[in-house]
């Protein structure tokens, strides 16, 4: 299980750094108006910071798939949300950003929540899902994608950033759910024929487009606040109810406490710690941090 835990924590680091670099690249492209445009990824392909950030996200994504094969979704997804804390810590170390007391307290709470989850999550394989459940999981792509197009057209400014970030979180949560639900003993032919395998890939593309659009429209931390909440809560609920995920015997209350602390601390930290790219200078700067 050590490999699964290390994979989850390494994924959080990759996501935290990758999101900042993607934000730099997204801000260098022309702002998309109107409906969400999948061609955005093509335009971003020439931006080196975005490509490096995507590379880190890809590495992190693979690591997350390794983690969810052995650990319950509520633990893995909550550990991944610690990427918000990684961003804040990196800003403190490399950008010399001063954290006020509330931000420092949020980091402590975030760390405590992650430790509680890591200590109480019960490793193991998920409960097999039937074909009907697998199809329903795969069909979740449709409302997620439609929601992205609606948000790209109907919303503006921070509402669009938060909504698109949340929808990207649902999509990335869908990839984790698909990976967790896939049968481990499938042959290669079975994996290719399984709708969850294709859904995993499509969820990933939808998540990338939605998050890129959110970064292009506004603050990376607002986008991450929406993403982290949706990516954590929804898969956790489905994992507990459908896949049989659970905490170690007698530690359900501690696990629930750790989960709530992690999600709330990450969402608060993301909303109050805005690390923004300086597009013209090609560097990272910090805006709207109290005490900075």
mmCIF file of N, CA, C and O in Angstrom, residues 1-17 56 59-68 71 75-87 110-121 262:
data_model
loop_
_atom_site.group_PDB
_atom_site.id
_atom_site.type_symbol
_atom_site.label_atom_id
_atom_site.label_comp_id
_atom_site.label_asym_id
_atom_site.label_seq_id
_atom_site.Cartn_x
_atom_site.Cartn_y
_atom_site.Cartn_z
ATOM 1 N N UNK A 1 0.811 -1.210 0.000
ATOM 2 C CA UNK A 1 0.000 0.000 0.000
ATOM 3 C C UNK A 1 0.852 1.270 0.000
ATOM 4 O O UNK A 1 0.368 2.346 -0.281
ATOM 5 N N UNK A 2 2.136 1.092 0.367
ATOM 6 C CA UNK A 2 3.019 2.261 0.404
ATOM 7 C C UNK A 2 3.119 2.916 -0.963
ATOM 8 O O UNK A 2 3.127 4.155 -1.069
ATOM 9 N N UNK A 3 3.182 2.102 -2.010
ATOM 10 C CA UNK A 3 3.279 2.642 -3.372
ATOM 11 C C UNK A 3 2.048 3.484 -3.693
ATOM 12 O O UNK A 3 2.147 4.556 -4.301
ATOM 13 N N UNK A 4 0.864 3.019 -3.292
ATOM 14 C CA UNK A 4 -0.373 3.750 -3.566
ATOM 15 C C UNK A 4 -0.381 5.099 -2.857
ATOM 16 O O UNK A 4 -0.743 6.123 -3.450
ATOM 17 N N UNK A 5 0.034 5.108 -1.590
ATOM 18 C CA UNK A 5 0.073 6.371 -0.848
ATOM 19 C C UNK A 5 1.097 7.334 -1.438
ATOM 20 O O UNK A 5 0.824 8.534 -1.608
ATOM 21 N N UNK A 6 2.280 6.834 -1.740
ATOM 22 C CA UNK A 6 3.311 7.685 -2.328
ATOM 23 C C UNK A 6 2.855 8.230 -3.681
ATOM 24 O O UNK A 6 3.132 9.391 -4.024
ATOM 25 N N UNK A 7 2.147 7.413 -4.455
ATOM 26 C CA UNK A 7 1.633 7.859 -5.749
ATOM 27 C C UNK A 7 0.644 8.997 -5.577
ATOM 28 O O UNK A 7 0.663 9.986 -6.326
ATOM 29 N N UNK A 8 -0.241 8.877 -4.590
ATOM 30 C CA UNK A 8 -1.241 9.917 -4.349
ATOM 31 C C UNK A 8 -0.585 11.231 -3.938
ATOM 32 O O UNK A 8 -0.938 12.313 -4.440
ATOM 33 N N UNK A 9 0.398 11.169 -3.030
ATOM 34 C CA UNK A 9 1.063 12.393 -2.584
ATOM 35 C C UNK A 9 1.901 13.009 -3.702
ATOM 36 O O UNK A 9 1.937 14.237 -3.863
ATOM 37 N N UNK A 10 2.578 12.169 -4.495
ATOM 38 C CA UNK A 10 3.353 12.690 -5.622
ATOM 39 C C UNK A 10 2.440 13.326 -6.656
ATOM 40 O O UNK A 10 2.792 14.337 -7.281
ATOM 41 N N UNK A 11 1.263 12.758 -6.836
ATOM 42 C CA UNK A 11 0.282 13.327 -7.766
ATOM 43 C C UNK A 11 -0.136 14.720 -7.317
ATOM 44 O O UNK A 11 -0.275 15.634 -8.137
ATOM 45 N N UNK A 12 -0.341 14.906 -6.020
ATOM 46 C CA UNK A 12 -0.731 16.220 -5.502
ATOM 47 C C UNK A 12 0.333 17.267 -5.824
ATOM 48 O O UNK A 12 0.009 18.402 -6.184
ATOM 49 N N UNK A 13 1.604 16.889 -5.705
ATOM 50 C CA UNK A 13 2.689 17.814 -6.027
ATOM 51 C C UNK A 13 2.672 18.155 -7.511
ATOM 52 O O UNK A 13 2.795 19.331 -7.905
ATOM 53 N N UNK A 14 2.514 17.137 -8.354
ATOM 54 C CA UNK A 14 2.467 17.376 -9.804
ATOM 55 C C UNK A 14 1.320 18.296 -10.176
ATOM 56 O O UNK A 14 1.482 19.217 -10.987
ATOM 57 N N UNK A 15 0.151 18.068 -9.598
ATOM 58 C CA UNK A 15 -1.015 18.895 -9.905
ATOM 59 C C UNK A 15 -0.815 20.335 -9.442
ATOM 60 O O UNK A 15 -1.211 21.280 -10.129
ATOM 61 N N UNK A 16 -0.229 20.513 -8.256
ATOM 62 C CA UNK A 16 -0.040 21.863 -7.737
ATOM 63 C C UNK A 16 0.872 22.697 -8.612
ATOM 64 O O UNK A 16 0.567 23.854 -8.923
ATOM 65 N N UNK A 17 1.998 22.121 -9.028
ATOM 66 C CA UNK A 17 2.938 22.839 -9.894
ATOM 67 C C UNK A 17 2.368 22.975 -11.300
ATOM 68 O O UNK A 17 2.457 24.035 -11.937
ATOM 69 N N UNK A 56 3.289 17.528 -16.379
ATOM 70 C CA UNK A 56 3.213 17.222 -14.950
ATOM 71 C C UNK A 56 1.842 16.664 -14.584
ATOM 72 O O UNK A 56 1.731 15.735 -13.774
ATOM 73 N N UNK A 59 1.702 13.040 -15.698
ATOM 74 C CA UNK A 59 2.405 12.187 -14.746
ATOM 75 C C UNK A 59 1.560 12.001 -13.487
ATOM 76 O O UNK A 59 1.414 10.889 -12.965
ATOM 77 N N UNK A 60 0.999 13.122 -12.999
ATOM 78 C CA UNK A 60 0.151 13.053 -11.815
ATOM 79 C C UNK A 60 -1.073 12.189 -12.034
ATOM 80 O O UNK A 60 -1.478 11.422 -11.148
ATOM 81 N N UNK A 61 -1.663 12.293 -13.218
ATOM 82 C CA UNK A 61 -2.850 11.505 -13.538
ATOM 83 C C UNK A 61 -2.541 10.014 -13.508
ATOM 84 O O UNK A 61 -3.296 9.214 -12.937
ATOM 85 N N UNK A 62 -1.411 9.623 -14.104
ATOM 86 C CA UNK A 62 -1.003 8.213 -14.080
ATOM 87 C C UNK A 62 -0.784 7.749 -12.640
ATOM 88 O O UNK A 62 -1.204 6.652 -12.247
ATOM 89 N N UNK A 63 -0.138 8.600 -11.835
ATOM 90 C CA UNK A 63 0.077 8.261 -10.437
ATOM 91 C C UNK A 63 -1.249 8.108 -9.689
ATOM 92 O O UNK A 63 -1.395 7.226 -8.828
ATOM 93 N N UNK A 64 -2.229 8.953 -10.028
ATOM 94 C CA UNK A 64 -3.533 8.852 -9.371
ATOM 95 C C UNK A 64 -4.229 7.546 -9.728
ATOM 96 O O UNK A 64 -4.919 6.950 -8.894
ATOM 97 N N UNK A 65 -4.057 7.095 -10.974
ATOM 98 C CA UNK A 65 -4.657 5.828 -11.381
ATOM 99 C C UNK A 65 -4.035 4.659 -10.626
ATOM 100 O O UNK A 65 -4.720 3.684 -10.291
ATOM 101 N N UNK A 66 -2.727 4.764 -10.369
ATOM 102 C CA UNK A 66 -2.061 3.733 -9.560
ATOM 103 C C UNK A 66 -2.656 3.727 -8.149
ATOM 104 O O UNK A 66 -2.929 2.662 -7.575
ATOM 105 N N UNK A 67 -2.888 4.918 -7.596
ATOM 106 C CA UNK A 67 -3.390 5.019 -6.225
ATOM 107 C C UNK A 67 -4.805 4.464 -6.090
ATOM 108 O O UNK A 67 -5.102 3.732 -5.131
ATOM 109 N N UNK A 68 -5.680 4.796 -7.043
ATOM 110 C CA UNK A 68 -7.090 4.384 -6.889
ATOM 111 C C UNK A 68 -7.289 2.896 -7.129
ATOM 112 O O UNK A 68 -8.364 2.372 -6.822
ATOM 113 N N UNK A 71 -6.551 2.059 -3.171
ATOM 114 C CA UNK A 71 -7.092 2.857 -2.077
ATOM 115 C C UNK A 71 -8.489 3.365 -2.415
ATOM 116 O O UNK A 71 -8.805 3.594 -3.590
ATOM 117 N N UNK A 75 -10.228 8.705 0.004
ATOM 118 C CA UNK A 75 -8.888 9.006 0.507
ATOM 119 C C UNK A 75 -8.004 9.583 -0.599
ATOM 120 O O UNK A 75 -7.341 10.605 -0.410
ATOM 121 N N UNK A 76 -8.004 8.942 -1.757
ATOM 122 C CA UNK A 76 -7.137 9.393 -2.854
ATOM 123 C C UNK A 76 -7.513 10.791 -3.305
ATOM 124 O O UNK A 76 -6.656 11.672 -3.450
ATOM 125 N N UNK A 77 -8.808 11.024 -3.539
ATOM 126 C CA UNK A 77 -9.232 12.328 -4.041
ATOM 127 C C UNK A 77 -8.981 13.434 -3.033
ATOM 128 O O UNK A 77 -8.649 14.567 -3.404
ATOM 129 N N UNK A 78 -9.123 13.129 -1.750
ATOM 130 C CA UNK A 78 -8.852 14.142 -0.732
ATOM 131 C C UNK A 78 -7.362 14.440 -0.646
ATOM 132 O O UNK A 78 -6.955 15.590 -0.416
ATOM 133 N N UNK A 79 -6.521 13.435 -0.827
ATOM 134 C CA UNK A 79 -5.076 13.676 -0.844
ATOM 135 C C UNK A 79 -4.707 14.536 -2.051
ATOM 136 O O UNK A 79 -3.870 15.439 -1.966
ATOM 137 N N UNK A 80 -5.351 14.268 -3.191
ATOM 138 C CA UNK A 80 -5.053 15.040 -4.393
ATOM 139 C C UNK A 80 -5.427 16.504 -4.228
ATOM 140 O O UNK A 80 -4.778 17.389 -4.807
ATOM 141 N N UNK A 81 -6.461 16.755 -3.451
ATOM 142 C CA UNK A 81 -6.888 18.144 -3.267
ATOM 143 C C UNK A 81 -5.838 18.940 -2.505
ATOM 144 O O UNK A 81 -5.850 20.171 -2.501
ATOM 145 N N UNK A 82 -4.908 18.245 -1.877
ATOM 146 C CA UNK A 82 -3.812 18.926 -1.187
ATOM 147 C C UNK A 82 -2.903 19.660 -2.155
ATOM 148 O O UNK A 82 -2.011 20.405 -1.726
ATOM 149 N N UNK A 83 -3.114 19.482 -3.467
ATOM 150 C CA UNK A 83 -2.342 20.239 -4.454
ATOM 151 C C UNK A 83 -2.533 21.741 -4.269
ATOM 152 O O UNK A 83 -1.635 22.533 -4.600
ATOM 153 N N UNK A 84 -3.690 22.137 -3.737
ATOM 154 C CA UNK A 84 -3.908 23.552 -3.431
ATOM 155 C C UNK A 84 -2.896 24.027 -2.388
ATOM 156 O O UNK A 84 -2.316 25.110 -2.495
ATOM 157 N N UNK A 85 -2.666 23.194 -1.378
ATOM 158 C CA UNK A 85 -1.669 23.523 -0.374
ATOM 159 C C UNK A 85 -0.263 23.536 -0.946
ATOM 160 O O UNK A 85 0.573 24.353 -0.546
ATOM 161 N N UNK A 86 0.003 22.634 -1.889
ATOM 162 C CA UNK A 86 1.314 22.607 -2.549
ATOM 163 C C UNK A 86 1.570 23.934 -3.250
ATOM 164 O O UNK A 86 2.666 24.507 -3.157
ATOM 165 N N UNK A 87 0.549 24.450 -3.945
ATOM 166 C CA UNK A 87 0.687 25.736 -4.628
ATOM 167 C C UNK A 87 1.018 26.846 -3.640
ATOM 168 O O UNK A 87 1.899 27.682 -3.888
ATOM 169 N N UNK A 110 -5.367 21.414 6.608
ATOM 170 C CA UNK A 110 -5.272 20.581 5.417
ATOM 171 C C UNK A 110 -4.354 19.386 5.664
ATOM 172 O O UNK A 110 -4.691 18.239 5.332
ATOM 173 N N UNK A 111 -3.194 19.657 6.246
ATOM 174 C CA UNK A 111 -2.257 18.569 6.538
ATOM 175 C C UNK A 111 -2.833 17.570 7.523
ATOM 176 O O UNK A 111 -2.667 16.351 7.365
ATOM 177 N N UNK A 112 -3.529 18.066 8.551
ATOM 178 C CA UNK A 112 -4.140 17.187 9.543
ATOM 179 C C UNK A 112 -5.195 16.287 8.892
ATOM 180 O O UNK A 112 -5.256 15.082 9.159
ATOM 181 N N UNK A 113 -6.024 16.883 8.030
ATOM 182 C CA UNK A 113 -7.054 16.098 7.363
ATOM 183 C C UNK A 113 -6.466 14.993 6.506
ATOM 184 O O UNK A 113 -6.952 13.852 6.508
ATOM 185 N N UNK A 114 -5.404 15.310 5.779
ATOM 186 C CA UNK A 114 -4.758 14.309 4.924
ATOM 187 C C UNK A 114 -4.166 13.180 5.760
ATOM 188 O O UNK A 114 -4.278 11.995 5.409
ATOM 189 N N UNK A 115 -3.538 13.526 6.892
ATOM 190 C CA UNK A 115 -2.954 12.502 7.764
ATOM 191 C C UNK A 115 -4.046 11.577 8.310
ATOM 192 O O UNK A 115 -3.874 10.341 8.347
ATOM 193 N N UNK A 116 -5.167 12.145 8.726
ATOM 194 C CA UNK A 116 -6.269 11.326 9.241
ATOM 195 C C UNK A 116 -6.798 10.373 8.170
ATOM 196 O O UNK A 116 -7.082 9.200 8.449
ATOM 197 N N UNK A 117 -6.916 10.864 6.944
ATOM 198 C CA UNK A 117 -7.396 10.013 5.862
ATOM 199 C C UNK A 117 -6.412 8.891 5.541
ATOM 200 O O UNK A 117 -6.799 7.737 5.349
ATOM 201 N N UNK A 118 -5.133 9.242 5.489
ATOM 202 C CA UNK A 118 -4.116 8.241 5.175
ATOM 203 C C UNK A 118 -4.073 7.156 6.245
ATOM 204 O O UNK A 118 -3.805 5.984 5.950
ATOM 205 N N UNK A 119 -4.358 7.532 7.485
ATOM 206 C CA UNK A 119 -4.281 6.572 8.586
ATOM 207 C C UNK A 119 -5.515 5.680 8.684
ATOM 208 O O UNK A 119 -5.435 4.567 9.226
ATOM 209 N N UNK A 120 -6.646 6.136 8.163
ATOM 210 C CA UNK A 120 -7.899 5.393 8.377
ATOM 211 C C UNK A 120 -8.464 4.723 7.140
ATOM 212 O O UNK A 120 -9.347 3.873 7.249
ATOM 213 N N UNK A 121 -7.995 5.080 5.943
ATOM 214 C CA UNK A 121 -8.535 4.480 4.725
ATOM 215 C C UNK A 121 -8.207 2.985 4.672
ATOM 216 O O UNK A 121 -7.086 2.570 4.950
ATOM 217 N N UNK A 262 -10.132 18.267 5.139
ATOM 218 C CA UNK A 262 -9.318 18.420 3.935
ATOM 219 C C UNK A 262 -10.036 19.232 2.870
ATOM 220 O O UNK A 262 -9.472 20.169 2.289
#
